Amino acid sequence: MQAGITGEFEFIRIGNDTAFTFPYDTFIAGIQNRAVDAGANPHIVLVDDNGKLGTMAVNEIGTKTNAQAMLNKFLKEHLKVEELQATLVQQQKGIEVLTAQLKEQSAQIQKLSAQLEMSKPGQSRREQTL
């Protein structure tokens, strides 16, 4: 990790302004040995083998949680979300089918009600049209 510019005490600088680094290299300087208040839910910031930033929770006694266990839990939860999204799509399609069926049944009921009114005995033609 690069130490940063001499005298860099009160800020975090991302990137390097020298001409000798690759344009996509990123350095975070000015954060070594800096005290922070971890609060009730502390996390450690890490960089994985692919260079992606992430965090890892630290439990109440200050030991790192198992990264693989965290990854497994995340993947399990992600799979659950995908399953729920698929279920939602199926339910929405089912609701659309049921709505169409209800509209069709409503039209059939109205048609039958009109036919029933027309076929009532004892009514004159004039009463049937009113």
PDB file of C-alpha atoms in Angstrom:
ATOM      1  CA  MET A   1       0.000   0.000   0.000  1.00  0.00           C
ATOM      2  CA  GLN A   2       1.295   3.442  -0.847  1.00  0.00           C
ATOM      3  CA  ALA A   3       2.038   5.736   2.068  1.00  0.00           C
ATOM      4  CA  GLY A   4       0.686   8.844   0.412  1.00  0.00           C
ATOM      5  CA  ILE A   5       2.019  12.375   0.280  1.00  0.00           C
ATOM      6  CA  THR A   6       4.122  13.535   3.218  1.00  0.00           C
ATOM      7  CA  GLY A   7       2.027  15.597   5.605  1.00  0.00           C
ATOM      8  CA  GLU A   8      -1.222  13.967   4.485  1.00  0.00           C
ATOM      9  CA  PHE A   9      -3.029  13.723   7.831  1.00  0.00           C
ATOM     10  CA  GLU A  10      -6.673  14.759   7.670  1.00  0.00           C
ATOM     11  CA  PHE A  11      -8.083  13.312   4.478  1.00  0.00           C
ATOM     12  CA  ILE A  12      -8.262  10.226   2.306  1.00  0.00           C
ATOM     13  CA  ARG A  13      -6.897  10.577  -1.204  1.00  0.00           C
ATOM     14  CA  ILE A  14      -8.040   8.077  -3.840  1.00  0.00           C
ATOM     15  CA  GLY A  15      -5.782   7.773  -6.842  1.00  0.00           C
ATOM     16  CA  ASN A  16      -2.271   8.936  -7.559  1.00  0.00           C
ATOM     17  CA  ASP A  17      -1.307  12.078  -9.391  1.00  0.00           C
ATOM     18  CA  THR A  18       2.085  10.841 -10.606  1.00  0.00           C
ATOM     19  CA  ALA A  19       2.777  10.001 -14.226  1.00  0.00           C
ATOM     20  CA  PHE A  20       4.374   6.653 -13.351  1.00  0.00           C
ATOM     21  CA  THR A  21       1.235   4.682 -12.487  1.00  0.00           C
ATOM     22  CA  PHE A  22      -1.175   2.873 -14.748  1.00  0.00           C
ATOM     23  CA  PRO A  23      -4.270   5.060 -15.350  1.00  0.00           C
ATOM     24  CA  TYR A  24      -6.584   2.564 -13.650  1.00  0.00           C
ATOM     25  CA  ASP A  25      -4.495   1.964 -10.525  1.00  0.00           C
ATOM     26  CA  THR A  26      -6.179   3.212  -7.388  1.00  0.00           C
ATOM     27  CA  PHE A  27      -4.435   3.898  -4.128  1.00  0.00           C
ATOM     28  CA  ILE A  28      -6.039   4.900  -0.859  1.00  0.00           C
ATOM     29  CA  ALA A  29      -3.583   6.888   1.188  1.00  0.00           C
ATOM     30  CA  GLY A  30      -3.704   8.622   4.528  1.00  0.00           C
ATOM     31  CA  ILE A  31      -5.597   5.859   6.331  1.00  0.00           C
ATOM     32  CA  GLN A  32      -2.779   3.789   7.873  1.00  0.00           C
ATOM     33  CA  ASN A  33      -2.937   3.557  11.680  1.00  0.00           C
ATOM     34  CA  ARG A  34      -5.969   5.841  11.923  1.00  0.00           C
ATOM     35  CA  ALA A  35      -8.196   5.296  14.937  1.00  0.00           C
ATOM     36  CA  VAL A  36     -11.928   5.019  14.286  1.00  0.00           C
ATOM     37  CA  ASP A  37     -14.982   4.494  16.460  1.00  0.00           C
ATOM     38  CA  ALA A  38     -16.309   1.102  15.379  1.00  0.00           C
ATOM     39  CA  GLY A  39     -19.630   1.593  17.134  1.00  0.00           C
ATOM     40  CA  ALA A  40     -22.004  -1.304  17.770  1.00  0.00           C
ATOM     41  CA  ASN A  41     -21.579  -3.009  14.393  1.00  0.00           C
ATOM     42  CA  PRO A  42     -17.925  -2.809  13.304  1.00  0.00           C
ATOM     43  CA  HIS A  43     -16.781  -3.942   9.865  1.00  0.00           C
ATOM     44  CA  ILE A  44     -13.356  -4.338   8.315  1.00  0.00           C
ATOM     45  CA  VAL A  45     -12.862  -3.123   4.734  1.00  0.00           C
ATOM     46  CA  LEU A  46     -11.101  -5.686   2.542  1.00  0.00           C
ATOM     47  CA  VAL A  47     -10.008  -6.063  -1.059  1.00  0.00           C
ATOM     48  CA  ASP A  48     -10.577  -9.491  -2.642  1.00  0.00           C
ATOM     49  CA  ASP A  49      -8.341 -11.285  -5.160  1.00  0.00           C
ATOM     50  CA  ASN A  50     -10.154  -9.503  -7.999  1.00  0.00           C
ATOM     51  CA  GLY A  51      -9.565  -6.065  -6.496  1.00  0.00           C
ATOM     52  CA  LYS A  52     -13.183  -5.620  -5.421  1.00  0.00           C
ATOM     53  CA  LEU A  53     -13.771  -3.738  -2.167  1.00  0.00           C
ATOM     54  CA  GLY A  54     -15.961  -5.290   0.497  1.00  0.00           C
ATOM     55  CA  THR A  55     -16.513  -5.416   4.234  1.00  0.00           C
ATOM     56  CA  MET A  56     -16.300  -8.133   6.848  1.00  0.00           C
ATOM     57  CA  ALA A  57     -18.151  -7.941  10.142  1.00  0.00           C
ATOM     58  CA  VAL A  58     -16.241  -8.211  13.403  1.00  0.00           C
ATOM     59  CA  ASN A  59     -18.094  -9.945  16.214  1.00  0.00           C
ATOM     60  CA  GLU A  60     -18.552  -8.590  19.711  1.00  0.00           C
ATOM     61  CA  ILE A  61     -15.294 -10.040  21.070  1.00  0.00           C
ATOM     62  CA  GLY A  62     -13.272  -8.478  18.272  1.00  0.00           C
ATOM     63  CA  THR A  63     -12.502 -11.537  16.172  1.00  0.00           C
ATOM     64  CA  LYS A  64     -13.118 -11.607  12.460  1.00  0.00           C
ATOM     65  CA  THR A  65     -16.103 -13.609  11.345  1.00  0.00           C
ATOM     66  CA  ASN A  66     -15.505 -16.436   8.914  1.00  0.00           C
ATOM     67  CA  ALA A  67     -15.449 -14.900   5.439  1.00  0.00           C
ATOM     68  CA  GLN A  68     -16.507 -18.165   3.782  1.00  0.00           C
ATOM     69  CA  ALA A  69     -19.465 -18.481   6.157  1.00  0.00           C
ATOM     70  CA  MET A  70     -20.470 -14.909   5.344  1.00  0.00           C
ATOM     71  CA  LEU A  71     -20.181 -15.627   1.620  1.00  0.00           C
ATOM     72  CA  ASN A  72     -22.230 -18.810   1.978  1.00  0.00           C
ATOM     73  CA  LYS A  73     -24.923 -16.936   3.902  1.00  0.00           C
ATOM     74  CA  PHE A  74     -24.976 -14.184   1.280  1.00  0.00           C
ATOM     75  CA  LEU A  75     -25.274 -16.701  -1.559  1.00  0.00           C
ATOM     76  CA  LYS A  76     -28.061 -18.527   0.280  1.00  0.00           C
ATOM     77  CA  GLU A  77     -29.952 -15.272   0.838  1.00  0.00           C
ATOM     78  CA  HIS A  78     -29.362 -14.226  -2.784  1.00  0.00           C
ATOM     79  CA  LEU A  79     -30.768 -17.557  -3.999  1.00  0.00           C
ATOM     80  CA  LYS A  80     -33.781 -17.051  -1.739  1.00  0.00           C
ATOM     81  CA  VAL A  81     -34.368 -13.599  -3.261  1.00  0.00           C
ATOM     82  CA  GLU A  82     -34.154 -15.020  -6.791  1.00  0.00           C
ATOM     83  CA  GLU A  83     -36.656 -17.756  -5.884  1.00  0.00           C
ATOM     84  CA  LEU A  84     -39.031 -15.197  -4.379  1.00  0.00           C
ATOM     85  CA  GLN A  85     -38.768 -13.032  -7.491  1.00  0.00           C
ATOM     86  CA  ALA A  86     -39.596 -16.041  -9.688  1.00  0.00           C
ATOM     87  CA  THR A  87     -42.560 -16.870  -7.444  1.00  0.00           C
ATOM     88  CA  LEU A  88     -43.762 -13.272  -7.700  1.00  0.00           C
ATOM     89  CA  VAL A  89     -43.628 -13.386 -11.508  1.00  0.00           C
ATOM     90  CA  GLN A  90     -45.641 -16.639 -11.514  1.00  0.00           C
ATOM     91  CA  GLN A  91     -48.205 -15.178  -9.121  1.00  0.00           C
ATOM     92  CA  GLN A  92     -48.575 -12.040 -11.239  1.00  0.00           C
ATOM     93  CA  LYS A  93     -49.206 -14.169 -14.327  1.00  0.00           C
ATOM     94  CA  GLY A  94     -51.756 -16.217 -12.375  1.00  0.00           C
ATOM     95  CA  ILE A  95     -53.516 -13.041 -11.240  1.00  0.00           C
ATOM     96  CA  GLU A  96     -53.707 -11.835 -14.849  1.00  0.00           C
ATOM     97  CA  VAL A  97     -55.285 -15.150 -15.925  1.00  0.00           C
ATOM     98  CA  LEU A  98     -57.785 -15.066 -13.052  1.00  0.00           C
ATOM     99  CA  THR A  99     -58.680 -11.439 -13.808  1.00  0.00           C
ATOM    100  CA  ALA A 100     -59.384 -12.308 -17.445  1.00  0.00           C
ATOM    101  CA  GLN A 101     -61.527 -15.268 -16.349  1.00  0.00           C
ATOM    102  CA  LEU A 102     -63.492 -13.079 -13.931  1.00  0.00           C
ATOM    103  CA  LYS A 103     -64.181 -10.524 -16.661  1.00  0.00           C
ATOM    104  CA  GLU A 104     -65.369 -13.288 -18.976  1.00  0.00           C
ATOM    105  CA  GLN A 105     -67.595 -14.791 -16.280  1.00  0.00           C
ATOM    106  CA  SER A 106     -69.019 -11.372 -15.440  1.00  0.00           C
ATOM    107  CA  ALA A 107     -69.946 -10.835 -19.087  1.00  0.00           C
ATOM    108  CA  GLN A 108     -71.568 -14.281 -19.208  1.00  0.00           C
ATOM    109  CA  ILE A 109     -73.547 -13.572 -16.022  1.00  0.00           C
ATOM    110  CA  GLN A 110     -74.792 -10.259 -17.425  1.00  0.00           C
ATOM    111  CA  LYS A 111     -75.816 -11.975 -20.652  1.00  0.00           C
ATOM    112  CA  LEU A 112     -77.666 -14.735 -18.787  1.00  0.00           C
ATOM    113  CA  SER A 113     -79.352 -12.201 -16.492  1.00  0.00           C
ATOM    114  CA  ALA A 114     -80.624 -10.301 -19.519  1.00  0.00           C
ATOM    115  CA  GLN A 115     -81.912 -13.521 -21.095  1.00  0.00           C
ATOM    116  CA  LEU A 116     -83.606 -14.490 -17.837  1.00  0.00           C
ATOM    117  CA  GLU A 117     -85.341 -11.123 -17.626  1.00  0.00           C
ATOM    118  CA  MET A 118     -86.568 -11.500 -21.185  1.00  0.00           C
ATOM    119  CA  SER A 119     -87.979 -14.974 -20.557  1.00  0.00           C
ATOM    120  CA  LYS A 120     -89.959 -14.245 -17.358  1.00  0.00           C
ATOM    121  CA  PRO A 121     -93.582 -15.416 -17.812  1.00  0.00           C
ATOM    122  CA  GLY A 122     -96.461 -13.007 -17.401  1.00  0.00           C
ATOM    123  CA  GLN A 123     -94.693  -9.901 -18.615  1.00  0.00           C
ATOM    124  CA  SER A 124     -95.819  -8.013 -21.612  1.00  0.00           C
ATOM    125  CA  ARG A 125     -93.374  -6.968 -24.283  1.00  0.00           C
ATOM    126  CA  ARG A 126     -93.539  -3.413 -22.985  1.00  0.00           C
ATOM    127  CA  GLU A 127     -92.552  -4.462 -19.434  1.00  0.00           C
ATOM    128  CA  GLN A 128     -89.686  -6.569 -20.760  1.00  0.00           C
ATOM    129  CA  THR A 129     -88.142  -3.631 -22.577  1.00  0.00           C
ATOM    130  CA  LEU A 130     -88.329  -1.313 -19.556  1.00  0.00           C
TER     131      LEU A 130
END
